[in-house]
Tab-separated table of C-alpha atoms and ligand atoms in Angstrom:
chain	number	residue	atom	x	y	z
A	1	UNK	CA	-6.817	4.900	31.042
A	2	UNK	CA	-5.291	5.402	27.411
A	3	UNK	CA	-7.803	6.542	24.953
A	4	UNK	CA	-8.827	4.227	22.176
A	5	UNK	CA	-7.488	6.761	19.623
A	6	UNK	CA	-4.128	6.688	21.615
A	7	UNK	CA	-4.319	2.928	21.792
A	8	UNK	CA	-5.199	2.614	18.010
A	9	UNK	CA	-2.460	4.808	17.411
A	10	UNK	CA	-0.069	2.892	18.609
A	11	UNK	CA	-1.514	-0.402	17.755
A	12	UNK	CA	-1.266	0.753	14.212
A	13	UNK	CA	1.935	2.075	14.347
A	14	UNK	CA	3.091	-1.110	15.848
A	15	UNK	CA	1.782	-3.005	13.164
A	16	UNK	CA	4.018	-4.360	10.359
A	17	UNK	CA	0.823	-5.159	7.801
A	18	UNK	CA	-2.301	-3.187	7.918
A	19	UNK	CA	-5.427	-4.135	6.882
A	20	UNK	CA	-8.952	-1.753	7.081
A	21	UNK	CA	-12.262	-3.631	5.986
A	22	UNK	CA	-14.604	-0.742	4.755
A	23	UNK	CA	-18.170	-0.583	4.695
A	24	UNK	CA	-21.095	1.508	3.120
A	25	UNK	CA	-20.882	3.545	6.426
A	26	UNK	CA	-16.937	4.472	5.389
A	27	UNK	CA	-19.172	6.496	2.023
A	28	UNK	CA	-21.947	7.877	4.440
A	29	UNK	CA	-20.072	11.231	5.152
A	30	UNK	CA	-19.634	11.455	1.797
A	31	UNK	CA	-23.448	11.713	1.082
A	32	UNK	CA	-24.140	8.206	-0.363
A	33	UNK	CA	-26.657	6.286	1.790
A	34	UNK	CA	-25.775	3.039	3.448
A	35	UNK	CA	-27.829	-0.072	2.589
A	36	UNK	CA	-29.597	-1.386	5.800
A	37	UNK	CA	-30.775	1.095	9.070
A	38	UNK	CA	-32.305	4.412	8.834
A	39	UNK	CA	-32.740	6.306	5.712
A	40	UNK	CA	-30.848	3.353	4.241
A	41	UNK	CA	-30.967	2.246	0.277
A	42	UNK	CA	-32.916	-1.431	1.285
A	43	UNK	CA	-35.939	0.622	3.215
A	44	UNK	CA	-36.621	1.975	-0.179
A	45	UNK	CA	-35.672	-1.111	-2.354
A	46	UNK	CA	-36.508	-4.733	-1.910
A	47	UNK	CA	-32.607	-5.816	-2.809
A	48	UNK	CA	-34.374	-9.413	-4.002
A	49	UNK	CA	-36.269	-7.424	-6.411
A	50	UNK	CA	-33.625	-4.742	-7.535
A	51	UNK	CA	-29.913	-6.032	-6.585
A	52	UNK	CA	-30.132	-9.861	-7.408
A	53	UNK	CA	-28.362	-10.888	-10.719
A	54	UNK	CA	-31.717	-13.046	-11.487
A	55	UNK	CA	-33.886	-10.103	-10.902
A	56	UNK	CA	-31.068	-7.746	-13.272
A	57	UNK	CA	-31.281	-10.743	-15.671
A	58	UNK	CA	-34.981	-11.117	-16.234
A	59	UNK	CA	-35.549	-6.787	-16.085
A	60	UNK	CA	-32.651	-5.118	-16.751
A	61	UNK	CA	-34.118	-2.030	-17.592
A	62	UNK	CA	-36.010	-2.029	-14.302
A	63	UNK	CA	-33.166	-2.540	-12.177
A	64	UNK	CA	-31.514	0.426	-14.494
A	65	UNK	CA	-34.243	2.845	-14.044
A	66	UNK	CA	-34.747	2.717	-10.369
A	67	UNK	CA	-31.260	1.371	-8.152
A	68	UNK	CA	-28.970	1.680	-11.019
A	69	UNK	CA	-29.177	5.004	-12.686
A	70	UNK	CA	-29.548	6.517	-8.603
A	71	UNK	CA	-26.847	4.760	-7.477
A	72	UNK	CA	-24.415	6.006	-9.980
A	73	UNK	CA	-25.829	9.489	-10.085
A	74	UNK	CA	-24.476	9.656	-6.458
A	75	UNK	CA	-21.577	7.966	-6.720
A	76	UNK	CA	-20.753	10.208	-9.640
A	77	UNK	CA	-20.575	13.222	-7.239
A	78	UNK	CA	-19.367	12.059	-4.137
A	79	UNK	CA	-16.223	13.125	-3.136
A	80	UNK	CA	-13.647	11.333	-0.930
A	81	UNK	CA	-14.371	12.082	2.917
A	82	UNK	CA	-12.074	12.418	6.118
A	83	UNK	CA	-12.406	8.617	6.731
A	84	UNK	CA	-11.032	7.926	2.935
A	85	UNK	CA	-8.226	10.259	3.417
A	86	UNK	CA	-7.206	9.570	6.877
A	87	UNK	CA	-6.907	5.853	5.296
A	88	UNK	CA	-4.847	7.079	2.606
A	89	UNK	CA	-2.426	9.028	4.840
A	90	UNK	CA	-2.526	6.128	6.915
A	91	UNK	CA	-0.715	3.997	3.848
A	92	UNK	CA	2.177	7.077	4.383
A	93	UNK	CA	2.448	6.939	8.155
A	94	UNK	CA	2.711	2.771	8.673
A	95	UNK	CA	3.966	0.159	6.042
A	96	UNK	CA	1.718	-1.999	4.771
A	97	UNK	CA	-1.777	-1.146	4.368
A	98	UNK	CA	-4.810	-3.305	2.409
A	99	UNK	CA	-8.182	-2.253	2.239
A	100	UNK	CA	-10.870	-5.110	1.329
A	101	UNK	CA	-13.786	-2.430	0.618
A	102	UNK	CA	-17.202	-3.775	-0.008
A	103	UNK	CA	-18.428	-0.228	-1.395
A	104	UNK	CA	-18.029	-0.104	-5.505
A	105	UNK	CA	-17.755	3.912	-5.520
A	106	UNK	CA	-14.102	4.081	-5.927
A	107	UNK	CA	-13.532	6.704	-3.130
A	108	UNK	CA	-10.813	4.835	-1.522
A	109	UNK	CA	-8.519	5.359	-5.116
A	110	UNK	CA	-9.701	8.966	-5.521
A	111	UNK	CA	-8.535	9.681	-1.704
A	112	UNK	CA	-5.179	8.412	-2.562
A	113	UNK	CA	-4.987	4.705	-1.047
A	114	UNK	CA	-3.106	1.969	-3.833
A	115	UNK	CA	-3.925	-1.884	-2.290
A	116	UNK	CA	-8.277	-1.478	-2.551
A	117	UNK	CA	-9.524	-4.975	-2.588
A	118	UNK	CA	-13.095	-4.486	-4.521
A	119	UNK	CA	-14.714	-6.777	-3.107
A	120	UNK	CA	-18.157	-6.012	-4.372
A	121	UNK	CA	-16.463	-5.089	-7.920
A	122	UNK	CA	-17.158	-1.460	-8.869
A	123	UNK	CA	-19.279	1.042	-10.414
A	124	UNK	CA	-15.960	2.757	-12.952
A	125	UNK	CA	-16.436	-0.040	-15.313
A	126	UNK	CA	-19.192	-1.873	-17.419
A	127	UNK	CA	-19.430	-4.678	-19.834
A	128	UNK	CA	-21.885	-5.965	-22.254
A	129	UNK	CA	-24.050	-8.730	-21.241
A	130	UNK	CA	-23.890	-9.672	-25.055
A	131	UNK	CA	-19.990	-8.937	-26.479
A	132	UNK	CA	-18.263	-8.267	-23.275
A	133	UNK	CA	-16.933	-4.604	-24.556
A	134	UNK	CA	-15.585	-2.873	-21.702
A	135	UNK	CA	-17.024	0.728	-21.271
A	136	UNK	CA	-15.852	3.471	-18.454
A	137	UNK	CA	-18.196	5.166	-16.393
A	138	UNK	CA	-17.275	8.349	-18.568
A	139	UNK	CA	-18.831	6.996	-21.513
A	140	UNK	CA	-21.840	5.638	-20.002
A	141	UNK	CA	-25.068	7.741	-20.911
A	142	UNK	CA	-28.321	7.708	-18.200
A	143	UNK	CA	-30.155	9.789	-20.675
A	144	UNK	CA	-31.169	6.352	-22.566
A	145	UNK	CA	-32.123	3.909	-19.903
A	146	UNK	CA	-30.945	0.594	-20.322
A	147	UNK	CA	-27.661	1.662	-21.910
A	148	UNK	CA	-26.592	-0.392	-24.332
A	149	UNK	CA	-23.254	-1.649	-25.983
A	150	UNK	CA	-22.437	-0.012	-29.786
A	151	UNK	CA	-23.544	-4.154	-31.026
A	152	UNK	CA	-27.037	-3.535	-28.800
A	153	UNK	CA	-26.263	-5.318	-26.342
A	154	UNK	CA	-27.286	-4.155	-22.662
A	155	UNK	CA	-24.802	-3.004	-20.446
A	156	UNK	CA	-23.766	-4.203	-16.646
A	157	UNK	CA	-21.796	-2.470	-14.387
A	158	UNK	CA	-18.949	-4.831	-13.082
A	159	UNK	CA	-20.309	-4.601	-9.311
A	160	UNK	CA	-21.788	-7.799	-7.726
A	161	UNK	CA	-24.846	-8.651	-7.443
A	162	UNK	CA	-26.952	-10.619	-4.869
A	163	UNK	CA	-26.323	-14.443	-5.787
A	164	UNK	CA	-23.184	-13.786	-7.586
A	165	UNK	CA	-19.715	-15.190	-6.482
A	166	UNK	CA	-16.987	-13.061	-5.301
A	167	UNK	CA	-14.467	-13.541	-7.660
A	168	UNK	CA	-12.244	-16.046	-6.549
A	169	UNK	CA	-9.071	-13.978	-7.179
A	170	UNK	CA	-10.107	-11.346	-4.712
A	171	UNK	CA	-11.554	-13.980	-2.088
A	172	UNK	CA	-8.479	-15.626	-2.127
A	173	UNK	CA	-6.257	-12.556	-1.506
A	174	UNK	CA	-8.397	-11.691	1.147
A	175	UNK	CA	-8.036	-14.015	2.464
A	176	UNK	CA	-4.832	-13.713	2.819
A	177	UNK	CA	-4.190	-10.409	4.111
A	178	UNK	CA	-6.473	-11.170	6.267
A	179	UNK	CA	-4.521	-14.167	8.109
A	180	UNK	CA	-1.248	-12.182	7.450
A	181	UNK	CA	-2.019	-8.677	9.380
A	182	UNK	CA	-1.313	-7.470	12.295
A	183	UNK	CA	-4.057	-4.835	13.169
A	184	UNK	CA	-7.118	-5.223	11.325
A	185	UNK	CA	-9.364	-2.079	10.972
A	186	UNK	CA	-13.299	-2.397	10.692
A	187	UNK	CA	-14.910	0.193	9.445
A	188	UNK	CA	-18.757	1.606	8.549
A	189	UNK	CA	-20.085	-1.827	8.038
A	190	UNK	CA	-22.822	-3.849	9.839
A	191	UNK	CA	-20.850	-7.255	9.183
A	192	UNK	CA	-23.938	-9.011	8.095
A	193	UNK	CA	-23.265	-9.677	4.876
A	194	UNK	CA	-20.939	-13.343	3.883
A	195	UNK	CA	-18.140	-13.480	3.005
A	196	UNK	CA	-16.334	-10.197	3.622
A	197	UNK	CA	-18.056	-10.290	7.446
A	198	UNK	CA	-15.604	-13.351	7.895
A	199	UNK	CA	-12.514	-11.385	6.760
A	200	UNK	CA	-12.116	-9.651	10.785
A	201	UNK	CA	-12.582	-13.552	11.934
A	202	UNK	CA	-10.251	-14.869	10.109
A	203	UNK	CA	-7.843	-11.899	11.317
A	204	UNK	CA	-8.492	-12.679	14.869
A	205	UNK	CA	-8.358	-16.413	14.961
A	206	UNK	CA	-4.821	-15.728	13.422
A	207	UNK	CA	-3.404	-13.358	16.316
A	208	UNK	CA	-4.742	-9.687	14.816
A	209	UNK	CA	-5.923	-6.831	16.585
A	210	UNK	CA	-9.080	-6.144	15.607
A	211	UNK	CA	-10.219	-2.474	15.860
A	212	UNK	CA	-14.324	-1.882	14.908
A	213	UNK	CA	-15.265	2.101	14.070
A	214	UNK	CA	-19.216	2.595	14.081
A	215	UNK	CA	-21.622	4.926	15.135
A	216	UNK	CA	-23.204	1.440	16.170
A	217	UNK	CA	-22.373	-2.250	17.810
A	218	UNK	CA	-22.421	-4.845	14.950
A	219	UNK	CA	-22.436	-8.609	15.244
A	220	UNK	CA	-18.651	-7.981	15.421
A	221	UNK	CA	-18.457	-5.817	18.236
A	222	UNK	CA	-18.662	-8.495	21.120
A	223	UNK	CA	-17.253	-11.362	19.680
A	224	UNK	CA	-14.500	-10.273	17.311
A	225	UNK	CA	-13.574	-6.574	17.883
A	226	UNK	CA	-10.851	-6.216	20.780
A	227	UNK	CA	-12.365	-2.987	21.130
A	228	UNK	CA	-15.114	-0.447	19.831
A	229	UNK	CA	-14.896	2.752	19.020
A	230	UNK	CA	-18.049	4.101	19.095
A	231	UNK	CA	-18.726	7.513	16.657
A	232	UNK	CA	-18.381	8.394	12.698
A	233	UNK	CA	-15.697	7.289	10.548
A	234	UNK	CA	-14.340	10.650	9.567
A	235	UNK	CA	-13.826	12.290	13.121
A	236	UNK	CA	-12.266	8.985	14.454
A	237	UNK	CA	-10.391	8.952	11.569
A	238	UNK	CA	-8.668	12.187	11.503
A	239	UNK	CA	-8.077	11.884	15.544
A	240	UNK	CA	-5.922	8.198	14.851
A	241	UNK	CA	-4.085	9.932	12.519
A	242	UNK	CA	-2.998	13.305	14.345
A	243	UNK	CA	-2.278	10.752	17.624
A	244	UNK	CA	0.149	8.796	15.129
A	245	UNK	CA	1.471	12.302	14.071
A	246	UNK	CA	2.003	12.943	17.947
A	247	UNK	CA	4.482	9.285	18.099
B	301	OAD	P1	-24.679	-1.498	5.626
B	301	OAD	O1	-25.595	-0.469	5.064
B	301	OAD	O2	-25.232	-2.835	5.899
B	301	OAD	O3	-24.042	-0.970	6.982
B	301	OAD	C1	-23.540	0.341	7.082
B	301	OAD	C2	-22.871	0.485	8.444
B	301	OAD	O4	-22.285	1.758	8.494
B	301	OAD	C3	-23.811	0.355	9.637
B	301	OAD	O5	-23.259	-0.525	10.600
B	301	OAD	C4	-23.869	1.792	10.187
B	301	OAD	O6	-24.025	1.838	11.594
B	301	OAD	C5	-22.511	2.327	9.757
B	301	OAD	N1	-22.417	3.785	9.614
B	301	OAD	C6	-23.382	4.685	9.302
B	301	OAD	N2	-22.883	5.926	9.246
B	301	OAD	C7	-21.548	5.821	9.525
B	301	OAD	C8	-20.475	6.752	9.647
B	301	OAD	N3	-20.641	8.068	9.435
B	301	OAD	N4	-19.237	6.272	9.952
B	301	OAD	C9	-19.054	4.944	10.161
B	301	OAD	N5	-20.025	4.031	10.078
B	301	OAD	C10	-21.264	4.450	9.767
B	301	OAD	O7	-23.423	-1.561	4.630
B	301	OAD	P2	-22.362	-2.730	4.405
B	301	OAD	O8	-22.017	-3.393	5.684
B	301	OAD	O9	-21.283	-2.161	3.596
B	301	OAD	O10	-23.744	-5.756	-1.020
B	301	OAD	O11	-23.209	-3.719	3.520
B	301	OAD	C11	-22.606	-4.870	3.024
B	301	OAD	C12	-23.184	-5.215	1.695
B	301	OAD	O12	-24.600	-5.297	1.780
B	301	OAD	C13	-22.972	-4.171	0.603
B	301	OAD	O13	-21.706	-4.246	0.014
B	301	OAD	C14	-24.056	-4.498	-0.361
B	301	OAD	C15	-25.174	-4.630	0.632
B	301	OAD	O14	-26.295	-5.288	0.266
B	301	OAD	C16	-24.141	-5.985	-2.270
B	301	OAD	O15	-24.810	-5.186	-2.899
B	301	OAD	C17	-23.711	-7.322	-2.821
C-alpha cells in the first residue's frame, strides 16, 4: 500500500490551491509549549484567569507579569523549525499555498511562507489601550512590567484574547480559502478551539482532501481527516517534501 507521505505527496502536488491550518503543536519543535496536554501552557495557567480580555482588562499588569512577559520571552528566541520550513518550500514546489495559523509567534514569515492568515493576531505588534500608538516587538521593554505607551497608557499586544472576536476580515478570508482548496493540511492542533477548528469542515464539506499531522488523534481525526498521519510535524514534514522532490 502507498505510504501516506507518498500519498500526501501526490495529493499535494495534485492540488491547484493549498491550504495548511497550523497549530501550537506546528511551534512545539521549536521549543515553545503548546497550550492544552502535557507540559502544556493551560496546566500552569488558568486561561480564564490569565488569557481572557476581561481578566487583561481588569489586571493588566498581572496578565503581563506572569503569561505575557513568558510568552514573549520564548517567542523572542524561537527559531523557525523543519515543519515551518518544509511549509515554506512547500509554497515553491505547488502553486497556491495559505496558511490560517492560530499561533501569534510569527515563525511561519521568518521560515519564508507569504499568505499567513493570523488568526489569533500576533505577538510583533502592540497598541495602546489608551492612544492606539502602534509599537514593534523591538521596542517593547519587559524590564518595566506593564509597559506602557510614551502618553502612559498600557500596552496590548495585538494577539486575541479569550472572548474576543476574530476579526472579521480574517474570518471571512478563511473562510474562503477554506471552501476554495483542494488539499487542506492540518497541522499541530487539537481542533478544540471555535472557529478556526471549523476551517478543515468547511474544506471537506466542499470536496477537499483533508490531511491531519499529530503526534495524536484530535476530534478531527475520525470525522474530518481522510487520513492521519500519526508522528511530529517536522519529520513528516521534511519526508512530504523530499517525496514531492522524488515526482
Ligand atoms: P493546543 O495546545 O490545544 O494543541 C496542540 C496540538 O499539537 C495537540 O494536538 C498536540 O498533540 C500537537 N502536538 C504536540 N507536539 C507536536 C509536534 N511536535 N508536531 C505536531 N503536533 C504536535 O494548541 P492549538 O490547537 O493551537 O488560543 O490551540 C488553539 C488555541 O487554543 C490557541 O490558538 C490558543 C489556545 O487557547 C487563544 O489563546 C485564543
Amino acid at each position: 500500500m502507498e505510504s501516506f507521505f507518498k500519498r500526501a505527496a501526490r495529493d499535494l502536488s495534485e492540488a491547484k490551491i493549498v491550504v495548511a491550518l497550523t497549530g501550537a503543536g506546528i511551534s512545539v519543535e521549536s521549543g515553545i509549549p503548546p497550550f492544552r496536554g502535557k507540559g502544556g501552557i493551560w496546566e500552569k495557567f488558568d486561561p480564564m484567569e490569565y488569557a481572557h480580555i476581561d481578566a487583561f482588562m481588569k489586571n493588566p499588569g498581572k496578565v503581563w507579569a506572569v503569561l505575557l512577559k513568558e510568552m514573549k520571552e520564548i517567542v523572542d528566541q524561537a527559531q523557525p523549525n523543519a515543519a515551518h520550513l518544509g511549509l515554506a518550500k512547500l509554497e515553491k514546489l505547488v502553486k497556491n499555498i495559505t496558511i490560517i495559523t492560530q499561533n501569534v509567534d510569527g515563525l511561519h514569515q521568518s521560515a519564508g511562507s507569504t499568505d499567513v492568515i493570523e488568526f489569533h493576531g500576533n505577538f510583533a505588534w502592540y497598541h495602546c489601550l489608551n492612544c492606539r500608538r502602534r509599537y514593534s516587538c523591538s521596542q517593547i521593554d519587559l524590564a518595566t512590567i506593564t509597559p506602557r505607551c510614551r502618553c502612559g497608557g498600557t500596552l496590548r499586544p495585538e494577539c486575541i484574547f479569550f472572548g474576543e472576536l476574530i476579526p472579521p476580515d480574517l474570518l471571512i478570508r478563511s473562510r474562503q480559502v477554506a471552501s476554495q482548496c483542494d488539499v487542506m493540511l492540518v497541522i499541530g492542533t487539537s481542533a478544540v478551539v471555535q472557529p478556526a477548528a471549523w476551517m478543515p469542515v468547511i474544506a471537506k464539506d466542499a470536496g477537499a482532501t483533508v490531511i491531519e499531522i499529530n503526534p495524536e488523534s484530535t476530534p478531527l481525526t475520525n470525522e474530518t481527516s481522510d487520513y492521519f498521519i500519526q508522528g511530529e510535524a517536522g519529520q513528516i514534514m521534511q519526508k512530504i517534501v523530499a517525496e514531492i522532490k522524488r515526482l
